[in-house]
Coordinates of N, CA and C in Angstrom, one line a residue:
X1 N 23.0 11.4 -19.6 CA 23.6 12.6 -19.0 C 22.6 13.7 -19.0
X2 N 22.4 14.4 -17.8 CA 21.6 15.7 -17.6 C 22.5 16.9 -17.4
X3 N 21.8 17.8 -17.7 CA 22.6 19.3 -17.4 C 22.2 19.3 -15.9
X4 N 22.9 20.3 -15.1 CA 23.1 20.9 -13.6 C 21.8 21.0 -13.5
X5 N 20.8 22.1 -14.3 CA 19.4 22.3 -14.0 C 18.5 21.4 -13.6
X6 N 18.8 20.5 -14.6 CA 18.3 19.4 -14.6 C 18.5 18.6 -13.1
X7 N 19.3 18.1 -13.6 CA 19.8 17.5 -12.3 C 20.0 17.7 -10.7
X8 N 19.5 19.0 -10.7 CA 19.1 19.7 -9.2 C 17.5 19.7 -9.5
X9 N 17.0 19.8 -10.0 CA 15.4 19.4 -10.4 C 15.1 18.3 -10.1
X10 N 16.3 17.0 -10.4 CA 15.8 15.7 -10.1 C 16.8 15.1 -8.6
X11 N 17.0 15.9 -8.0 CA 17.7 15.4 -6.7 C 17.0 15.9 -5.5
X12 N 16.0 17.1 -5.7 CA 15.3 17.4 -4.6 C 14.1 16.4 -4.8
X13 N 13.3 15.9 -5.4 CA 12.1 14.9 -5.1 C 12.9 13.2 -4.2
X14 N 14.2 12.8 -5.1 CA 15.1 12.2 -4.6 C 15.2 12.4 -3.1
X15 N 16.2 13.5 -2.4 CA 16.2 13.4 -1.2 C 14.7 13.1 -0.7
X16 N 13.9 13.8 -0.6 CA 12.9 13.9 0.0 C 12.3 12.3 -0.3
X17 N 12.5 11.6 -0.8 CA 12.2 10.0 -1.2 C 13.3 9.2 -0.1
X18 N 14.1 9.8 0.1 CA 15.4 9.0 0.4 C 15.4 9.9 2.3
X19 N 14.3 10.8 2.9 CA 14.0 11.2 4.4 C 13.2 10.4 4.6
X20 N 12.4 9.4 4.1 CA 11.5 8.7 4.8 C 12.1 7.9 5.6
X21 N 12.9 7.2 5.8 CA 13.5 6.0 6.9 C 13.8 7.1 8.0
X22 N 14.6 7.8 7.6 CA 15.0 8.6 9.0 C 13.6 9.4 9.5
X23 N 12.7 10.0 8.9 CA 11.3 10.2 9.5 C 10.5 9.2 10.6
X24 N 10.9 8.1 10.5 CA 10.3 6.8 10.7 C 11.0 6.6 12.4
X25 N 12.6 6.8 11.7 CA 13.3 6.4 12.8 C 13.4 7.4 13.8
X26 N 13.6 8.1 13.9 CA 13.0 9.3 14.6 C 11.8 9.6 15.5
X27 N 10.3 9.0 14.6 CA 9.1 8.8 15.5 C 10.0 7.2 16.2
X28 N 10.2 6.5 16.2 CA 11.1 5.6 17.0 C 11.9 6.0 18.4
X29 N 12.4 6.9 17.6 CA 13.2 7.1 19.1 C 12.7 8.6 19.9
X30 N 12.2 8.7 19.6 CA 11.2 9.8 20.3 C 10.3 8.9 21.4
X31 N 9.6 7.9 20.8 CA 8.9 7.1 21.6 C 9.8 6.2 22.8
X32 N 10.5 5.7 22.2 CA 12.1 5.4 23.3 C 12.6 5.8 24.0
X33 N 12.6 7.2 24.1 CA 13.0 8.3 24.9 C 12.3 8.9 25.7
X34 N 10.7 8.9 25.2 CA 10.2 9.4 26.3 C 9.4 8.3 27.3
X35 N 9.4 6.6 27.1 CA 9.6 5.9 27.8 C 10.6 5.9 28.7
X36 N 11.5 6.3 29.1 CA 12.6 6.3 30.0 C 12.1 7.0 31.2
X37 N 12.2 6.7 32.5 CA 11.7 7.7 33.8 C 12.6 8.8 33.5
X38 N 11.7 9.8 33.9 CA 12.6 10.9 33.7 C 14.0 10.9 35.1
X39 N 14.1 10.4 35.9 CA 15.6 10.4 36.9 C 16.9 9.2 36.1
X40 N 16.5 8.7 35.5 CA 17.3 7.5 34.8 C 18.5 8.0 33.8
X41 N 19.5 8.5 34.8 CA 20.3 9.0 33.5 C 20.8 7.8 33.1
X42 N 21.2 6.4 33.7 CA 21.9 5.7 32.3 C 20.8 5.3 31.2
X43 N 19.7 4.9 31.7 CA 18.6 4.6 30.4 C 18.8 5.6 29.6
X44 N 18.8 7.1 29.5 CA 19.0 8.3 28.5 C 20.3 7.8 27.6
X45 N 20.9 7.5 28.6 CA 22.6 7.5 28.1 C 22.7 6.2 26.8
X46 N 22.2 4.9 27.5 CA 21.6 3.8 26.5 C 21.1 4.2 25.5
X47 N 19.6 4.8 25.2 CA 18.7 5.2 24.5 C 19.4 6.6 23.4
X48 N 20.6 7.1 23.7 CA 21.1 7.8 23.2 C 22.3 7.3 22.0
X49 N 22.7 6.5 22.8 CA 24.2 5.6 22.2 C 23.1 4.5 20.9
X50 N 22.1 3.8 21.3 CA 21.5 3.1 20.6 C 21.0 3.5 19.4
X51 N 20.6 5.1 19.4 CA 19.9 5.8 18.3 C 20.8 6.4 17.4
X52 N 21.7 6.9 18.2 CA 23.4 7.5 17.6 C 23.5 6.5 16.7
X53 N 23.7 4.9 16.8 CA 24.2 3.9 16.2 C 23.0 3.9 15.4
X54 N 21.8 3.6 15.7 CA 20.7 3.2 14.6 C 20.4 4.6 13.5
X55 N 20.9 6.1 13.7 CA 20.8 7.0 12.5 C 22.1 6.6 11.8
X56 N 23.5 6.2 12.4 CA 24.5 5.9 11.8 C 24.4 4.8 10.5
X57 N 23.7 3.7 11.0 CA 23.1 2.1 10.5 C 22.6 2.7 9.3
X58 N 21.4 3.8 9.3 CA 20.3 4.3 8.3 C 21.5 5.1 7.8
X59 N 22.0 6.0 7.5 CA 23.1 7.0 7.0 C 23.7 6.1 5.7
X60 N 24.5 4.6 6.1 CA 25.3 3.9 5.5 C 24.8 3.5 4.7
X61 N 22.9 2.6 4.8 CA 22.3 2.0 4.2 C 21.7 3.2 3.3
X62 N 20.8 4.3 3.4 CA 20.5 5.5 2.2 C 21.4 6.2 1.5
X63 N 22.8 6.1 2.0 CA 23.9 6.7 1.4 C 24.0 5.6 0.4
X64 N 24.3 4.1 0.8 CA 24.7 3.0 0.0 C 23.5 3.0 -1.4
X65 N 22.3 3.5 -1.2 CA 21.4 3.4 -2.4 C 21.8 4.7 -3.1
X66 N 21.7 5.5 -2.5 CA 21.9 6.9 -3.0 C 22.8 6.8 -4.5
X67 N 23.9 6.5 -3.5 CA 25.6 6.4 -4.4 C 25.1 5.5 -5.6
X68 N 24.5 4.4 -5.5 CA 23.9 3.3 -6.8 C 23.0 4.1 -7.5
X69 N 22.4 5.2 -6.8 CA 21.2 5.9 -8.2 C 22.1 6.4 -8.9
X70 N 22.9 7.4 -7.9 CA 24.1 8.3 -9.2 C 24.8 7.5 -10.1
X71 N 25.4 6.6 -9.8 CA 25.9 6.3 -10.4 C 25.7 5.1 -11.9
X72 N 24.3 5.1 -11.7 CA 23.6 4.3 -12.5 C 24.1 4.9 -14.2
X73 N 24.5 3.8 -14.9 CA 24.5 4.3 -16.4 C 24.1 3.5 -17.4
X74 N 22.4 3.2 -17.7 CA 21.8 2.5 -18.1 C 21.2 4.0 -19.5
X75 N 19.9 3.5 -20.4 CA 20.1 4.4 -21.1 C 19.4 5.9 -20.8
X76 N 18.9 5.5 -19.7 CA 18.0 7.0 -19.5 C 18.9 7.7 -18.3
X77 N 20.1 7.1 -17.8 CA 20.8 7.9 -16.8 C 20.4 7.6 -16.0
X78 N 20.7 9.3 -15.1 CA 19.7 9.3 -13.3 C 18.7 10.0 -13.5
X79 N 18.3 10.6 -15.0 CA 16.6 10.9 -14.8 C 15.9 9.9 -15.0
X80 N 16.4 8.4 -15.2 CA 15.5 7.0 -15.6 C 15.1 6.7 -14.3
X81 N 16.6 6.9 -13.4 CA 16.2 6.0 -12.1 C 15.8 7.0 -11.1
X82 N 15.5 7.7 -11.1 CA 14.9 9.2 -10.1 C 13.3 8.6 -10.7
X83 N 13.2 9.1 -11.6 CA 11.9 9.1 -12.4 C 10.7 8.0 -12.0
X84 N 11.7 6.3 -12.2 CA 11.5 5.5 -11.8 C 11.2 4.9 -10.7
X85 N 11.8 5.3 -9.1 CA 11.7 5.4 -8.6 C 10.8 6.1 -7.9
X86 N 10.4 7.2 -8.3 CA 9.4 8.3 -7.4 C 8.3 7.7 -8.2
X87 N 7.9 7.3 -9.7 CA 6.8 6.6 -10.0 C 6.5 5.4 -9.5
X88 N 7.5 4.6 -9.2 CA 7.1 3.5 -8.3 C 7.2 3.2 -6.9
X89 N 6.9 4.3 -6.4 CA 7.1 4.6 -5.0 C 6.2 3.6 -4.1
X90 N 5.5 2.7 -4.3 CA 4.6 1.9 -3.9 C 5.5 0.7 -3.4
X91 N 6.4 0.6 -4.5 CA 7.3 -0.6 -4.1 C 9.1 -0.1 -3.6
X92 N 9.3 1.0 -4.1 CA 10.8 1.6 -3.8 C 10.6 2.1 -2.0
X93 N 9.7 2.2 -1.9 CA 9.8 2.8 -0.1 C 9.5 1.9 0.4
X94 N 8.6 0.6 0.0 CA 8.9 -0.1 1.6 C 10.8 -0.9 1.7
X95 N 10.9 -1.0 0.1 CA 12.2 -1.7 0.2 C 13.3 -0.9 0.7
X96 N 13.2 0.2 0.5 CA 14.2 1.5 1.6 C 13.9 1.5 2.9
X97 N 12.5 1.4 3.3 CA 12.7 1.4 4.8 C 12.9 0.0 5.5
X98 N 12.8 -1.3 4.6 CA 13.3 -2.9 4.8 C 14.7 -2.6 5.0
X99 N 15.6 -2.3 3.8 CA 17.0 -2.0 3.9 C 17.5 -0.8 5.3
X100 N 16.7 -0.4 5.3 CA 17.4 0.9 6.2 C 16.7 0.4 7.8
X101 N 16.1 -0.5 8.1 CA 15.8 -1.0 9.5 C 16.8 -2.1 9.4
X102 N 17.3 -2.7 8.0 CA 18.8 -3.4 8.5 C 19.4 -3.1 8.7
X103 N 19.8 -1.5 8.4 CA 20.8 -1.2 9.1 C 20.8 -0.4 10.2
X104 N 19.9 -0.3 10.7 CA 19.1 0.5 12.0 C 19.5 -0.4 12.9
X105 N 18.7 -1.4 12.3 CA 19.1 -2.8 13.6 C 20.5 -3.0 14.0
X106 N 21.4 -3.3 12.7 CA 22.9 -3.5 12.9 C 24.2 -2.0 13.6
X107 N 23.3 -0.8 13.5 CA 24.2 0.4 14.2 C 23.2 0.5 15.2
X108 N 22.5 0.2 15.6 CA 21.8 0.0 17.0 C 22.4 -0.7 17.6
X109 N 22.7 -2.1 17.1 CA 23.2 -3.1 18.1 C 24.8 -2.5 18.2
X110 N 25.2 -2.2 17.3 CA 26.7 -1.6 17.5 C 26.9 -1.0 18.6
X111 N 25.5 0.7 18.7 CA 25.1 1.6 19.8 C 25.1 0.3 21.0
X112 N 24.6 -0.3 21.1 CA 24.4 -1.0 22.2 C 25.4 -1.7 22.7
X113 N 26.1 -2.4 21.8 CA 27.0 -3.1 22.7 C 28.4 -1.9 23.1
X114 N 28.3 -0.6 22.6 CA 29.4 0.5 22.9 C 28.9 1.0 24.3
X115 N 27.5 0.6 24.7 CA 27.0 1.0 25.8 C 26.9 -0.1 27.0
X116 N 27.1 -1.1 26.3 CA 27.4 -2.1 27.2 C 28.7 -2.1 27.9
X117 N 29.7 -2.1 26.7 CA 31.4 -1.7 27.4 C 31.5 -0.8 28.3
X118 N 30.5 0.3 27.7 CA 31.1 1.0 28.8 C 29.8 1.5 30.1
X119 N 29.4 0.8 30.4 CA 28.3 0.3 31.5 C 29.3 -0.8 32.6
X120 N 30.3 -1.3 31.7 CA 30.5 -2.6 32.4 C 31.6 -1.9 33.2
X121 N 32.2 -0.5 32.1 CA 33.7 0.1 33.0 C 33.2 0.8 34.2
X122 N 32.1 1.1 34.3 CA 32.4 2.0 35.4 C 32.0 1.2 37.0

């Protein structure tokens, strides 16, 4: 157990550990985006719905680790696994951005096929 002080001390290095996927994904879809002709409004509209879904995918997957740090109750708490994590940051980031391109991939393809449906309505 940590006091508040404490524990806002160890949640800001945390977030900032836990923006890298979305940093990543982001140079991603910037590059996606500005691939599209500029007259092409359905490609925008695709390229939009796809990224929608793939920040959605990442949201579920760093929210889903997140919620496991807090709630961790082993003997050092969440200063064990904060601590732990930011010291082993060599191996805890590529495995968050591994997890978080699965779920990039899977609310992408979600994006996608919502864009498909409705490509096919009109």
């Amino acid at each position: 157990m940590v006091t508040w002080q404490r524990g806002a001390m160890l949640i800001l290095p945390l977030a900032q550990w836990a923006e890298t996927p979305y940093l990543v994904l982001a140079y991603i879809v910037r590059r996606g985006l500005r691939r599209v002709p500029p007259g092409d409004a359905a490609g925008v509209a695709k390229w939009r719905l796809v990224s929608l879904g793939a920040f959605a995918g990442v949201l579920v997957a760093v929210g889903g680790q997140l919620f496991g740090m807090l709630g961790y109750h082993g003997p050092g708490g969440f200063a064990e696994v904060v601590i732990m994590t930011l010291a082993m940051w060599m191996f805890t980031i590529p495995y968050l951005l591994l997890w978080s391109a699965g779920g990039a991939a899977l609310g992408g393809a979600l994006g996608w096929g919502l864009w498909w449906v409705w490509s096919r309505r009109r």
